Amino acid sequence: MKEEAVIAALGALAQDTRLRILCYLVTMGSAGAAAGDISKEVGASASRTSFHLSTLSDAGLINATRASRSIIYRVNFEAMGSIIRYLVHDCCKNDPRVTSCC
Amino acid sequence: MKEEAVIAALGALAQDTRLRILCYLVTMGSAGAAAGDISKEVGASASRTSFHLSTLSDAGLINATRASRSIIYRVNFEAMGSIIRYLVHDCCKNDPRVTSCC
DNA sequence: TATATATTTCAATAAGCATTGAAATGGGAG
DNA sequence: CTCCCATTTCAATGCTTATTGAAATATATA
C-alpha cells in the first residue's frame, strides 16, 4: 500500500464522528447501513454525515451501493487490513511489541 | 485505550513528514535519534521538525530524553501496539480480514 | 405529473494545522 | 562570563478541514 493512501486512510479515521461511523459499520457487517441510519446512530446532521461518509469512501475505507432511495455503506475490511498491515509490517518492522496485537 | 487518545495518535500519523519520522525512528530502535539528525533525515527545517516531534510526542507515540545538548527521540512501541490493538480488536472486532495482518 | 423521501452538493463561516524565519531557551566549551 | 551549538517557541501567513443550513439531485409512489 502506498504511503499516500495510508495517510489518507489515517486522516479519515482521525476524527471522532468518522471513527464512530466506521465502528458502527463494522457491527453491521455485510448488511451495511443507510446514510440516514448512520446519521441517526452517530447523531450528526445529514449533510455532515454525508461529508464524513465521502471522506471515508474517498480513503477507500468504506463502499457505497444504492438500494432504491437509500445508499448503503459497508466497511471495506480488506482496506482496513491493508493500513494495519502497513503500520505493523512496513512502519514498525514487525516489532514484537506491535505484532502482539493480533 | 481511550477513543480520544486513538484519534490523537491517528491524527499524528496522518501526515507525511511525521509518518516518515516515525518510520525512521523505528529503524533507529532503542538508540533513537537526535532532533537535528531527524531534521536532516526527513529534509525539514529545525522548527518544522520540532513542531512535528512535539505533535508525535503529545500523542504518546515517541519519547524524548535529553543527552547533553541534543534531545534524543525514540519510538514508543507499546503505544503503537495500543493503537493497532484498538483498530483490530475494538473497532474491527477481530475480523479475520484484518487480523490476518500479523 | 406532482409529491414525498433519501442523500448529496454548495456557499459561507469558523476552527485547526502546516510552514517560515526570527527570536528565545538550555547546555557545553573556552 | 562569554560564545557557540542544538532545539524550541513565537508570530504571521496560508491552507485544509469541520460545520451549518439551504438548495439540488435521484428515486419511488400516488
PDB file of C-alpha atoms (C1' of nucleotides) in Angstrom:
ATOM      1  CA  MET A   1       0.000   0.000   0.000  1.00  0.00           C
ATOM      2  CA  LYS A   2       1.301   3.439  -0.941  1.00  0.00           C
ATOM      3  CA  GLU A   3       2.239   5.892   1.796  1.00  0.00           C
ATOM      4  CA  GLU A   4      -0.135   8.460   0.302  1.00  0.00           C
ATOM      5  CA  ALA A   5      -3.093   6.092   0.617  1.00  0.00           C
ATOM      6  CA  VAL A   6      -2.129   5.227   4.185  1.00  0.00           C
ATOM      7  CA  ILE A   7      -2.046   8.908   5.130  1.00  0.00           C
ATOM      8  CA  ALA A   8      -5.474   9.485   3.580  1.00  0.00           C
ATOM      9  CA  ALA A   9      -6.860   6.494   5.482  1.00  0.00           C
ATOM     10  CA  LEU A  10      -5.301   7.522   8.798  1.00  0.00           C
ATOM     11  CA  GLY A  11      -6.564  11.071   8.311  1.00  0.00           C
ATOM     12  CA  ALA A  12     -10.038   9.746   7.595  1.00  0.00           C
ATOM     13  CA  LEU A  13     -10.007   7.708  10.808  1.00  0.00           C
ATOM     14  CA  ALA A  14      -8.593  10.541  12.918  1.00  0.00           C
ATOM     15  CA  GLN A  15     -11.947  12.189  13.571  1.00  0.00           C
ATOM     16  CA  ASP A  16     -14.450  11.178  16.228  1.00  0.00           C
ATOM     17  CA  THR A  17     -17.597  11.123  14.085  1.00  0.00           C
ATOM     18  CA  ARG A  18     -15.847   9.176  11.335  1.00  0.00           C
ATOM     19  CA  LEU A  19     -14.276   6.684  13.739  1.00  0.00           C
ATOM     20  CA  ARG A  20     -17.701   6.085  15.274  1.00  0.00           C
ATOM     21  CA  ILE A  21     -19.222   5.654  11.798  1.00  0.00           C
ATOM     22  CA  LEU A  22     -16.602   3.077  10.939  1.00  0.00           C
ATOM     23  CA  CYS A  23     -17.043   1.157  14.193  1.00  0.00           C
ATOM     24  CA  TYR A  24     -20.800   1.179  13.692  1.00  0.00           C
ATOM     25  CA  LEU A  25     -20.486  -0.122  10.137  1.00  0.00           C
ATOM     26  CA  VAL A  26     -18.233  -2.925  11.420  1.00  0.00           C
ATOM     27  CA  THR A  27     -21.047  -4.068  13.707  1.00  0.00           C
ATOM     28  CA  MET A  28     -23.456  -4.010  10.751  1.00  0.00           C
ATOM     29  CA  GLY A  29     -21.173  -6.291   8.750  1.00  0.00           C
ATOM     30  CA  SER A  30     -22.230  -7.231   5.229  1.00  0.00           C
ATOM     31  CA  ALA A  31     -25.726  -5.816   5.752  1.00  0.00           C
ATOM     32  CA  GLY A  32     -24.234  -2.334   5.953  1.00  0.00           C
ATOM     33  CA  ALA A  33     -26.315   0.712   6.855  1.00  0.00           C
ATOM     34  CA  ALA A  34     -28.093   3.500   5.004  1.00  0.00           C
ATOM     35  CA  ALA A  35     -26.767   7.045   5.270  1.00  0.00           C
ATOM     36  CA  GLY A  36     -29.870   8.134   7.186  1.00  0.00           C
ATOM     37  CA  ASP A  37     -29.479   5.353   9.755  1.00  0.00           C
ATOM     38  CA  ILE A  38     -25.820   6.203  10.192  1.00  0.00           C
ATOM     39  CA  SER A  39     -26.758   9.849  10.645  1.00  0.00           C
ATOM     40  CA  LYS A  40     -29.190   8.944  13.461  1.00  0.00           C
ATOM     41  CA  GLU A  41     -26.727   6.484  15.020  1.00  0.00           C
ATOM     42  CA  VAL A  42     -23.885   8.994  15.325  1.00  0.00           C
ATOM     43  CA  GLY A  43     -26.134  11.998  15.994  1.00  0.00           C
ATOM     44  CA  ALA A  44     -24.898  14.133  13.127  1.00  0.00           C
ATOM     45  CA  SER A  45     -26.849  16.118  10.535  1.00  0.00           C
ATOM     46  CA  ALA A  46     -27.476  14.585   7.129  1.00  0.00           C
ATOM     47  CA  SER A  47     -25.071  16.867   5.308  1.00  0.00           C
ATOM     48  CA  ARG A  48     -22.365  16.464   7.903  1.00  0.00           C
ATOM     49  CA  THR A  49     -22.759  12.677   7.799  1.00  0.00           C
ATOM     50  CA  SER A  50     -22.681  12.731   4.022  1.00  0.00           C
ATOM     51  CA  PHE A  51     -19.461  14.721   4.124  1.00  0.00           C
ATOM     52  CA  HIS A  52     -17.840  12.276   6.526  1.00  0.00           C
ATOM     53  CA  LEU A  53     -19.058   9.281   4.525  1.00  0.00           C
ATOM     54  CA  SER A  54     -17.472  10.653   1.377  1.00  0.00           C
ATOM     55  CA  THR A  55     -14.220  11.263   3.241  1.00  0.00           C
ATOM     56  CA  LEU A  56     -14.199   7.623   4.398  1.00  0.00           C
ATOM     57  CA  SER A  57     -15.209   6.485   0.924  1.00  0.00           C
ATOM     58  CA  ASP A  58     -12.506   8.587  -0.800  1.00  0.00           C
ATOM     59  CA  ALA A  59      -9.977   6.998   1.541  1.00  0.00           C
ATOM     60  CA  GLY A  60     -11.239   3.579   0.422  1.00  0.00           C
ATOM     61  CA  LEU A  61     -12.319   2.513   3.893  1.00  0.00           C
ATOM     62  CA  ILE A  62     -15.997   2.073   3.044  1.00  0.00           C
ATOM     63  CA  ASN A  63     -18.047   1.275  -0.064  1.00  0.00           C
ATOM     64  CA  ALA A  64     -21.361   2.698  -1.169  1.00  0.00           C
ATOM     65  CA  THR A  65     -24.123   0.973  -3.113  1.00  0.00           C
ATOM     66  CA  ARG A  66     -27.506   2.406  -3.947  1.00  0.00           C
ATOM     67  CA  ALA A  67     -30.564   0.442  -2.844  1.00  0.00           C
ATOM     68  CA  SER A  68     -33.670   2.197  -4.049  1.00  0.00           C
ATOM     69  CA  ARG A  69     -33.772   5.637  -2.422  1.00  0.00           C
ATOM     70  CA  SER A  70     -31.164   4.753   0.170  1.00  0.00           C
ATOM     71  CA  ILE A  71     -27.437   4.494  -0.167  1.00  0.00           C
ATOM     72  CA  ILE A  72     -25.966   1.607   1.780  1.00  0.00           C
ATOM     73  CA  TYR A  73     -22.482   1.902   3.190  1.00  0.00           C
ATOM     74  CA  ARG A  74     -20.292  -1.038   4.189  1.00  0.00           C
ATOM     75  CA  VAL A  75     -16.809  -1.317   5.694  1.00  0.00           C
ATOM     76  CA  ASN A  76     -14.035  -2.344   3.329  1.00  0.00           C
ATOM     77  CA  PHE A  77     -12.334  -4.800   5.674  1.00  0.00           C
ATOM     78  CA  GLU A  78      -9.576  -5.506   3.160  1.00  0.00           C
ATOM     79  CA  ALA A  79      -8.654  -1.802   3.178  1.00  0.00           C
ATOM     80  CA  MET A  80      -8.634  -1.755   6.972  1.00  0.00           C
ATOM     81  CA  GLY A  81      -6.353  -4.791   6.878  1.00  0.00           C
ATOM     82  CA  SER A  82      -4.057  -3.027   4.414  1.00  0.00           C
ATOM     83  CA  ILE A  83      -3.485   0.044   6.530  1.00  0.00           C
ATOM     84  CA  ILE A  84      -2.911  -2.022   9.654  1.00  0.00           C
ATOM     85  CA  ARG A  85      -0.523  -4.218   7.702  1.00  0.00           C
ATOM     86  CA  TYR A  86       1.344  -1.102   6.604  1.00  0.00           C
ATOM     87  CA  LEU A  87       1.686   0.122  10.174  1.00  0.00           C
ATOM     88  CA  VAL A  88       2.755  -3.274  11.521  1.00  0.00           C
ATOM     89  CA  HIS A  89       4.988  -4.551   8.702  1.00  0.00           C
ATOM     90  CA  ASP A  90       6.338  -1.541   6.811  1.00  0.00           C
ATOM     91  CA  CYS A  91       6.372   1.090   9.516  1.00  0.00           C
ATOM     92  CA  CYS A  92       7.051  -0.895  12.699  1.00  0.00           C
ATOM     93  CA  LYS A  93       9.128  -3.639  11.018  1.00  0.00           C
ATOM     94  CA  ASN A  94       7.113  -6.333  12.788  1.00  0.00           C
ATOM     95  CA  ASP A  95       8.374  -5.343  16.195  1.00  0.00           C
ATOM     96  CA  PRO A  96       7.014  -7.890  18.704  1.00  0.00           C
ATOM     97  CA  ARG A  97       5.567  -5.148  20.908  1.00  0.00           C
ATOM     98  CA  VAL A  98       3.378  -4.260  17.934  1.00  0.00           C
ATOM     99  CA  THR A  99       2.618  -7.664  16.408  1.00  0.00           C
ATOM    100  CA  SER A 100       1.405  -8.892  19.794  1.00  0.00           C
ATOM    101  CA  CYS A 101      -1.836  -7.065  18.999  1.00  0.00           C
ATOM    102  CA  CYS A 102      -3.204  -9.890  16.841  1.00  0.00           C
TER     103      CYS A 102
ATOM    104  CA  MET B   1      -7.068   2.769  25.120  1.00  0.00           C
ATOM    105  CA  LYS B   2      -9.462   5.717  25.054  1.00  0.00           C
ATOM    106  CA  GLU B   3     -11.010   6.799  21.755  1.00  0.00           C
ATOM    107  CA  GLU B   4      -9.672  10.310  22.281  1.00  0.00           C
ATOM    108  CA  ALA B   5      -6.098   9.051  22.542  1.00  0.00           C
ATOM    109  CA  VAL B   6      -6.548   6.896  19.453  1.00  0.00           C
ATOM    110  CA  ILE B   7      -7.764   9.893  17.452  1.00  0.00           C
ATOM    111  CA  ALA B   8      -4.790  11.977  18.581  1.00  0.00           C
ATOM    112  CA  ALA B   9      -2.419   9.169  17.589  1.00  0.00           C
ATOM    113  CA  LEU B  10      -4.060   8.591  14.202  1.00  0.00           C
ATOM    114  CA  GLY B  11      -4.037  12.322  13.528  1.00  0.00           C
ATOM    115  CA  ALA B  12      -0.368  12.488  14.425  1.00  0.00           C
ATOM    116  CA  LEU B  13       0.438   9.670  11.987  1.00  0.00           C
ATOM    117  CA  ALA B  14      -1.710  11.115   9.190  1.00  0.00           C
ATOM    118  CA  GLN B  15       0.951  13.471   7.895  1.00  0.00           C
ATOM    119  CA  ASP B  16       3.786  12.585   5.543  1.00  0.00           C
ATOM    120  CA  THR B  17       6.668  14.173   7.454  1.00  0.00           C
ATOM    121  CA  ARG B  18       5.503  12.708  10.753  1.00  0.00           C
ATOM    122  CA  LEU B  19       4.942   9.238   9.295  1.00  0.00           C
ATOM    123  CA  ARG B  20       8.467   9.350   7.840  1.00  0.00           C
ATOM    124  CA  ILE B  21       9.857  10.500  11.204  1.00  0.00           C
ATOM    125  CA  LEU B  22       8.168   7.600  12.945  1.00  0.00           C
ATOM    126  CA  CYS B  23       9.376   5.037  10.392  1.00  0.00           C
ATOM    127  CA  TYR B  24      12.882   6.437  10.677  1.00  0.00           C
ATOM    128  CA  LEU B  25      12.806   6.213  14.474  1.00  0.00           C
ATOM    129  CA  VAL B  26      11.654   2.604  14.204  1.00  0.00           C
ATOM    130  CA  THR B  27      14.797   1.779  12.240  1.00  0.00           C
ATOM    131  CA  MET B  28      16.915   3.500  14.914  1.00  0.00           C
ATOM    132  CA  GLY B  29      15.390   1.322  17.627  1.00  0.00           C
ATOM    133  CA  SER B  30      16.493   1.893  21.200  1.00  0.00           C
ATOM    134  CA  ALA B  31      19.383   4.126  20.097  1.00  0.00           C
ATOM    135  CA  GLY B  32      16.862   6.714  18.932  1.00  0.00           C
ATOM    136  CA  ALA B  33      17.913   9.835  17.048  1.00  0.00           C
ATOM    137  CA  ALA B  34      18.594  13.476  17.871  1.00  0.00           C
ATOM    138  CA  ALA B  35      16.215  16.158  16.621  1.00  0.00           C
ATOM    139  CA  GLY B  36      18.902  17.538  14.306  1.00  0.00           C
ATOM    140  CA  ASP B  37      19.562  14.145  12.717  1.00  0.00           C
ATOM    141  CA  ILE B  38      15.833  13.591  12.228  1.00  0.00           C
ATOM    142  CA  SER B  39      15.594  17.017  10.646  1.00  0.00           C
ATOM    143  CA  LYS B  40      18.321  16.141   8.127  1.00  0.00           C
ATOM    144  CA  GLU B  41      16.866  12.682   7.511  1.00  0.00           C
ATOM    145  CA  VAL B  42      13.395  13.908   6.586  1.00  0.00           C
ATOM    146  CA  GLY B  43      14.578  17.118   4.923  1.00  0.00           C
ATOM    147  CA  ALA B  44      12.591  19.505   7.071  1.00  0.00           C
ATOM    148  CA  SER B  45      13.665  22.703   8.826  1.00  0.00           C
ATOM    149  CA  ALA B  46      14.585  22.579  12.504  1.00  0.00           C
ATOM    150  CA  SER B  47      11.465  24.414  13.649  1.00  0.00           C
ATOM    151  CA  ARG B  48       9.180  22.366  11.442  1.00  0.00           C
ATOM    152  CA  THR B  49      10.757  19.130  12.690  1.00  0.00           C
ATOM    153  CA  SER B  50      10.465  20.319  16.283  1.00  0.00           C
ATOM    154  CA  PHE B  51       6.775  21.037  15.731  1.00  0.00           C
ATOM    155  CA  HIS B  52       6.165  17.594  14.280  1.00  0.00           C
ATOM    156  CA  LEU B  53       8.173  15.904  17.025  1.00  0.00           C
ATOM    157  CA  SER B  54       6.082  17.582  19.693  1.00  0.00           C
ATOM    158  CA  THR B  55       2.887  16.507  17.899  1.00  0.00           C
ATOM    159  CA  LEU B  56       4.095  12.888  17.899  1.00  0.00           C
ATOM    160  CA  SER B  57       5.238  13.230  21.498  1.00  0.00           C
ATOM    161  CA  ASP B  58       1.930  14.766  22.647  1.00  0.00           C
ATOM    162  CA  ALA B  59       0.163  11.813  21.027  1.00  0.00           C
ATOM    163  CA  GLY B  60       2.408   9.495  23.062  1.00  0.00           C
ATOM    164  CA  LEU B  61       3.944   7.836  20.012  1.00  0.00           C
ATOM    165  CA  ILE B  62       7.512   8.889  20.778  1.00  0.00           C
ATOM    166  CA  ASN B  63       9.546   9.768  23.883  1.00  0.00           C
ATOM    167  CA  ALA B  64      12.153  12.444  24.337  1.00  0.00           C
ATOM    168  CA  THR B  65      15.225  12.372  26.568  1.00  0.00           C
ATOM    169  CA  ARG B  66      17.916  14.991  26.771  1.00  0.00           C
ATOM    170  CA  ALA B  67      21.510  13.912  26.145  1.00  0.00           C
ATOM    171  CA  SER B  68      23.787  16.874  26.651  1.00  0.00           C
ATOM    172  CA  ARG B  69      22.863  19.495  24.052  1.00  0.00           C
ATOM    173  CA  SER B  70      20.838  17.084  21.943  1.00  0.00           C
ATOM    174  CA  ILE B  71      17.374  15.731  22.533  1.00  0.00           C
ATOM    175  CA  ILE B  72      17.024  12.074  21.624  1.00  0.00           C
ATOM    176  CA  TYR B  73      13.701  10.779  20.356  1.00  0.00           C
ATOM    177  CA  ARG B  74      12.623   7.137  20.406  1.00  0.00           C
ATOM    178  CA  VAL B  75       9.509   5.305  19.243  1.00  0.00           C
ATOM    179  CA  ASN B  76       7.094   4.207  21.934  1.00  0.00           C
ATOM    180  CA  PHE B  77       6.398   0.745  20.531  1.00  0.00           C
ATOM    181  CA  GLU B  78       3.886  -0.016  23.287  1.00  0.00           C
ATOM    182  CA  ALA B  79       1.831   2.992  22.196  1.00  0.00           C
ATOM    183  CA  MET B  80       1.978   1.886  18.566  1.00  0.00           C
ATOM    184  CA  GLY B  81       0.798  -1.540  19.690  1.00  0.00           C
ATOM    185  CA  SER B  82      -2.056   0.039  21.624  1.00  0.00           C
ATOM    186  CA  ILE B  83      -3.479   1.979  18.713  1.00  0.00           C
ATOM    187  CA  ILE B  84      -3.196  -1.006  16.392  1.00  0.00           C
ATOM    188  CA  ARG B  85      -4.841  -3.166  19.042  1.00  0.00           C
ATOM    189  CA  TYR B  86      -7.672  -0.631  19.247  1.00  0.00           C
ATOM    190  CA  LEU B  87      -8.205  -0.722  15.487  1.00  0.00           C
ATOM    191  CA  VAL B  88      -8.059  -4.516  15.277  1.00  0.00           C
ATOM    192  CA  HIS B  89      -9.909  -5.548  18.455  1.00  0.00           C
ATOM    193  CA  ASP B  90     -12.250  -2.714  19.423  1.00  0.00           C
ATOM    194  CA  CYS B  91     -13.003  -1.170  16.074  1.00  0.00           C
ATOM    195  CA  CYS B  92     -12.833  -4.122  13.664  1.00  0.00           C
ATOM    196  CA  LYS B  93     -13.997  -6.758  16.202  1.00  0.00           C
ATOM    197  CA  ASN B  94     -11.117  -9.059  15.227  1.00  0.00           C
ATOM    198  CA  ASP B  95     -12.452  -9.588  11.727  1.00  0.00           C
ATOM    199  CA  PRO B  96     -10.200 -12.199  10.032  1.00  0.00           C
ATOM    200  CA  ARG B  97      -9.617  -9.917   7.027  1.00  0.00           C
ATOM    201  CA  VAL B  98      -7.988  -7.526   9.493  1.00  0.00           C
ATOM    202  CA  THR B  99      -6.250  -9.873  11.939  1.00  0.00           C
ATOM    203  CA  SER B 100      -4.508 -11.593   9.006  1.00  0.00           C
ATOM    204  CA  CYS B 101      -2.082  -8.645   9.101  1.00  0.00           C
ATOM    205  CA  CYS B 102       0.012 -10.169  11.876  1.00  0.00           C
TER     206      CYS B 102
ATOM    207  C1'  DT C   1     -47.075  14.981 -13.367  1.00  0.00           C
ATOM    208  C1'  DA C   2     -46.935  16.120  -8.628  1.00  0.00           C
ATOM    209  C1'  DT C   3     -45.273  14.893  -4.137  1.00  0.00           C
ATOM    210  C1'  DA C   4     -42.529  12.856  -0.608  1.00  0.00           C
ATOM    211  C1'  DT C   5     -38.196  10.671   0.885  1.00  0.00           C
ATOM    212  C1'  DA C   6     -33.137   9.967   0.930  1.00  0.00           C
ATOM    213  C1'  DT C   7     -28.997  11.840   0.105  1.00  0.00           C
ATOM    214  C1'  DT C   8     -25.602  14.965  -1.774  1.00  0.00           C
ATOM    215  C1'  DT C   9     -23.785  19.447  -3.118  1.00  0.00           C
ATOM    216  C1'  DC C  10     -22.982  24.226  -2.390  1.00  0.00           C
ATOM    217  C1'  DA C  11     -21.609  28.600  -0.178  1.00  0.00           C
ATOM    218  C1'  DA C  12     -20.298  30.771   3.887  1.00  0.00           C
ATOM    219  C1'  DT C  13     -18.107  30.781   8.199  1.00  0.00           C
ATOM    220  C1'  DA C  14     -15.238  29.131  11.817  1.00  0.00           C
ATOM    221  C1'  DA C  15     -11.591  26.384  13.563  1.00  0.00           C
ATOM    222  C1'  DG C  16      -7.420  23.916  13.310  1.00  0.00           C
ATOM    223  C1'  DC C  17      -2.973  22.585  11.062  1.00  0.00           C
ATOM    224  C1'  DA C  18       1.402  23.467   8.318  1.00  0.00           C
ATOM    225  C1'  DT C  19       5.130  26.398   7.138  1.00  0.00           C
ATOM    226  C1'  DT C  20       8.516  30.065   7.509  1.00  0.00           C
ATOM    227  C1'  DG C  21      12.011  32.813   9.596  1.00  0.00           C
ATOM    228  C1'  DA C  22      13.331  35.233  13.613  1.00  0.00           C
ATOM    229  C1'  DA C  23      13.950  35.278  18.468  1.00  0.00           C
ATOM    230  C1'  DA C  24      14.414  32.787  22.856  1.00  0.00           C
ATOM    231  C1'  DT C  25      15.963  28.887  25.831  1.00  0.00           C
ATOM    232  C1'  DG C  26      19.087  25.332  27.596  1.00  0.00           C
ATOM    233  C1'  DG C  27      23.501  23.279  27.827  1.00  0.00           C
ATOM    234  C1'  DG C  28      28.612  22.695  26.939  1.00  0.00           C
ATOM    235  C1'  DA C  29      33.350  24.582  25.942  1.00  0.00           C
ATOM    236  C1'  DG C  30      36.911  28.052  26.084  1.00  0.00           C
TER     237       DG C  30
ATOM    238  C1'  DC D   1      31.381  35.045  31.922  1.00  0.00           C
ATOM    239  C1'  DT D   2      31.039  34.669  27.025  1.00  0.00           C
ATOM    240  C1'  DC D   3      30.354  32.301  22.910  1.00  0.00           C
ATOM    241  C1'  DC D   4      28.525  28.586  20.302  1.00  0.00           C
ATOM    242  C1'  DC D   5      25.529  24.767  19.271  1.00  0.00           C
ATOM    243  C1'  DA D   6      21.021  22.225  19.483  1.00  0.00           C
ATOM    244  C1'  DT D   7      16.470  22.777  19.922  1.00  0.00           C
ATOM    245  C1'  DT D   8      12.155  25.037  20.880  1.00  0.00           C
ATOM    246  C1'  DT D   9       8.921  28.877  20.887  1.00  0.00           C
ATOM    247  C1'  DC D  10       6.671  32.629  18.723  1.00  0.00           C
ATOM    248  C1'  DA D  11       4.100  35.426  15.363  1.00  0.00           C
ATOM    249  C1'  DA D  12       2.451  35.779  10.842  1.00  0.00           C
ATOM    250  C1'  DT D  13       0.562  33.683   6.772  1.00  0.00           C
ATOM    251  C1'  DG D  14      -1.708  30.411   4.020  1.00  0.00           C
ATOM    252  C1'  DC D  15      -4.045  26.025   3.591  1.00  0.00           C
ATOM    253  C1'  DT D  16      -7.099  22.424   4.864  1.00  0.00           C
ATOM    254  C1'  DT D  17     -10.910  20.598   7.439  1.00  0.00           C
ATOM    255  C1'  DA D  18     -15.421  20.934  10.040  1.00  0.00           C
ATOM    256  C1'  DT D  19     -19.935  22.741  10.452  1.00  0.00           C
ATOM    257  C1'  DT D  20     -24.377  24.781   9.186  1.00  0.00           C
ATOM    258  C1'  DG D  21     -28.475  25.435   6.571  1.00  0.00           C
ATOM    259  C1'  DA D  22     -30.350  25.915   2.101  1.00  0.00           C
ATOM    260  C1'  DA D  23     -30.725  24.232  -2.460  1.00  0.00           C
ATOM    261  C1'  DA D  24     -30.170  20.499  -5.801  1.00  0.00           C
ATOM    262  C1'  DT D  25     -30.333  15.625  -7.334  1.00  0.00           C
ATOM    263  C1'  DA D  26     -32.147  10.977  -7.520  1.00  0.00           C
ATOM    264  C1'  DT D  27     -35.717   7.664  -6.680  1.00  0.00           C
ATOM    265  C1'  DA D  28     -40.121   5.983  -5.533  1.00  0.00           C
ATOM    266  C1'  DT D  29     -45.244   6.338  -5.130  1.00  0.00           C
ATOM    267  C1'  DA D  30     -49.917   8.185  -5.924  1.00  0.00           C
TER     268       DA D  30
END
